[in-house]
Amino acid sequence: MLPALIAVTRGHERTVIARASRRPIRSPSSLLVSFTSTPSRRQFLSSNPTSSSPAAAMEAGSSTPLPAPAVAQEVTDAKMAPKEKEVKLPSRPAAVQLKVPKGTRDWSGADMHVREHLFKTMNDIFKSHGGTPLDTPVFELKEILAGKYGEDSRLIYDLEDQGGELCSLRYDLTVPFARWLAMTGTQQVKRYQIAKVYRRDQPAIARGRFREFHQCDFDIAGVYDAMIPDSEILSIIVEVFEALQLDITIKLNHRKILDGLFTVAGVPAEKIRPISSAVDKLDKMPWAEVKKEMVEEKGLAEEVADQIGVYVQNKGTITEMIEYIQADAKLSADENIQAGLKDMGLLAKYLKAMEIDTKVSFDLSLARGLDYYTSLIFEVINQPPKETGDKKKSRKDDPASQVGSIAAGGRYDNLVGMYGKKQIPCVGISFGVDRIFTILAARNKKKEGARPVELDVYVMAAGSNSLLEERMAITRQLWKAGLRAEFQPKVKVKMAQQFKNAEGVPLGVILGEDEWAKGQVRLKVLNQGKDAEKDDGKLVEKDNIVAEVKKLLV
């Protein structure tokens, strides 16, 4: 009777469950555990191995009806329970276009090495002039930057209010420096800063014009005798570009001379700054277009614009331009122009004493659109080397000749006073690192086979024994000495592959099993052409390898 009863019970379970819930049928033992209603019963059934089936329960003498009531309870619960909310899986996102924002770029590898070389060159020169480093936030309160950049204020990146303050990304490093001077009460300092700035300009990546870019600034703040700090700033400019082996011209002008020139020509006082911004475009636009902007967009009388054109298209040495201005009775009679000429006369003497007077050009078209400049202003342009014959290249096809100014600055004596009670005169220069990089990169491409040197030494093994641990030991010595060294990170190495890896590296240290046993390694000059390939280098004591490498790297 018992087998028959078990068969009937199992059949009843499956039928009822299939009709009620339409769910897959589980084994009788699992149903029994699931459907038992009281905790004590569940605990008993799950912990008692003899009660894993209806038959086992009946054999144990249980009087509790097992399958039917449990199934009925399950069916009732299933009808009464609310339906679970359907969980919608997030839709698959559309493919993201992998790109950097307009006007920005990634820097890596050889480009980073060139940029680091730029930073180090400038840092060393800034320090030699007694510069103190400064770092300021990448964003400032919006009101700090407002009204300092004239028409270029439209290029400022404004940020949304994220914490109760309206902020903007810094446009340059000069205004934050002036804010810092006013906040700290610093009266005199030579400060330098290398940091990123942001301008919502129309980018031209190939010509080094970005929306995010680095500036390297050096400023002298404090009360000094006229034109002495200014001449030091101009000397710093010459020193930096001599170190970078770039031929440059520094264009000079004086805001007081320019403002006086506009006044004499008939420009109303309220239009001097807008007209100044228009004139500043003469390095990018022909005079006809600049005149059109002044007349049609800025409402200047045509005869006034023509008179401005007569003046601003003149340039020469400081001495030549002083004589030109003094020869014009109207110009020389203006008080602003007289003050400017006095400054320029002093500057000419100081630049001659420093032997950098041949690097400057007094250019009356230079205006500098920023509102905060008060007297001397300057801008640096690159002079590409002259090429002839087959090597002659159109300026239109040469990015290095189209980058525009690569550094600029001037004197701003009233800016600090906008934030504090006391005026602190300042003069400074800002180097455009990314534009300078564009020129250096173009120059490197012209050199056949040229590539930036990223390593000083490549450590190799000759013969069948890879000498991995020995290569590690020598490389570690070189690293500890501050030398840039590398070895092929393999147990088994081939000589040909190691030499290929060492392309562009000036020196190789070659380890041989017999030589190593004698405490020696071979030092070889690499990448010197076919004739040098026959040179096996020289044997040196492995303990002296650092000193020997340094001798050859000098």
Coordinates of N, CA, C and O in Angstrom, one line a residue, residues 10 66 99 177 238 316 387 493 541 545:
R10 N 2.2 12.2 -5.0 CA 3.1 12.9 -5.9 C 2.3 13.4 -7.1 O 2.4 14.5 -7.5
L66 N 0.0 16.9 4.9 CA 1.1 17.5 4.3 C 0.9 18.2 2.9 O 0.9 19.4 2.8
K99 N 36.5 61.9 -28.5 CA 37.3 63.1 -29.0 C 37.5 64.0 -27.8 O 36.7 64.0 -26.8
F177 N 47.3 87.4 -10.6 CA 48.5 87.9 -9.9 C 48.2 89.2 -9.2 O 48.5 89.5 -8.1
V238 N 64.8 87.9 -24.4 CA 65.9 87.5 -25.3 C 66.6 86.3 -24.8 O 67.0 85.4 -25.6
G316 N 60.4 101.3 -36.7 CA 61.8 101.4 -36.9 C 62.5 101.2 -35.6 O 61.9 100.6 -34.6
E387 N 65.0 80.7 -46.4 CA 65.4 79.5 -47.2 C 65.4 79.9 -48.7 O 64.5 80.7 -49.1
V493 N 67.1 37.8 -25.2 CA 67.1 39.0 -26.0 C 68.0 38.8 -27.2 O 68.9 37.9 -27.2
E541 N 85.5 50.0 -16.4 CA 85.1 49.3 -15.2 C 83.6 49.5 -14.8 O 83.1 50.6 -14.9
I545 N 80.9 53.1 -14.4 CA 80.1 53.4 -15.6 C 79.4 54.7 -15.5 O 79.2 55.4 -16.5

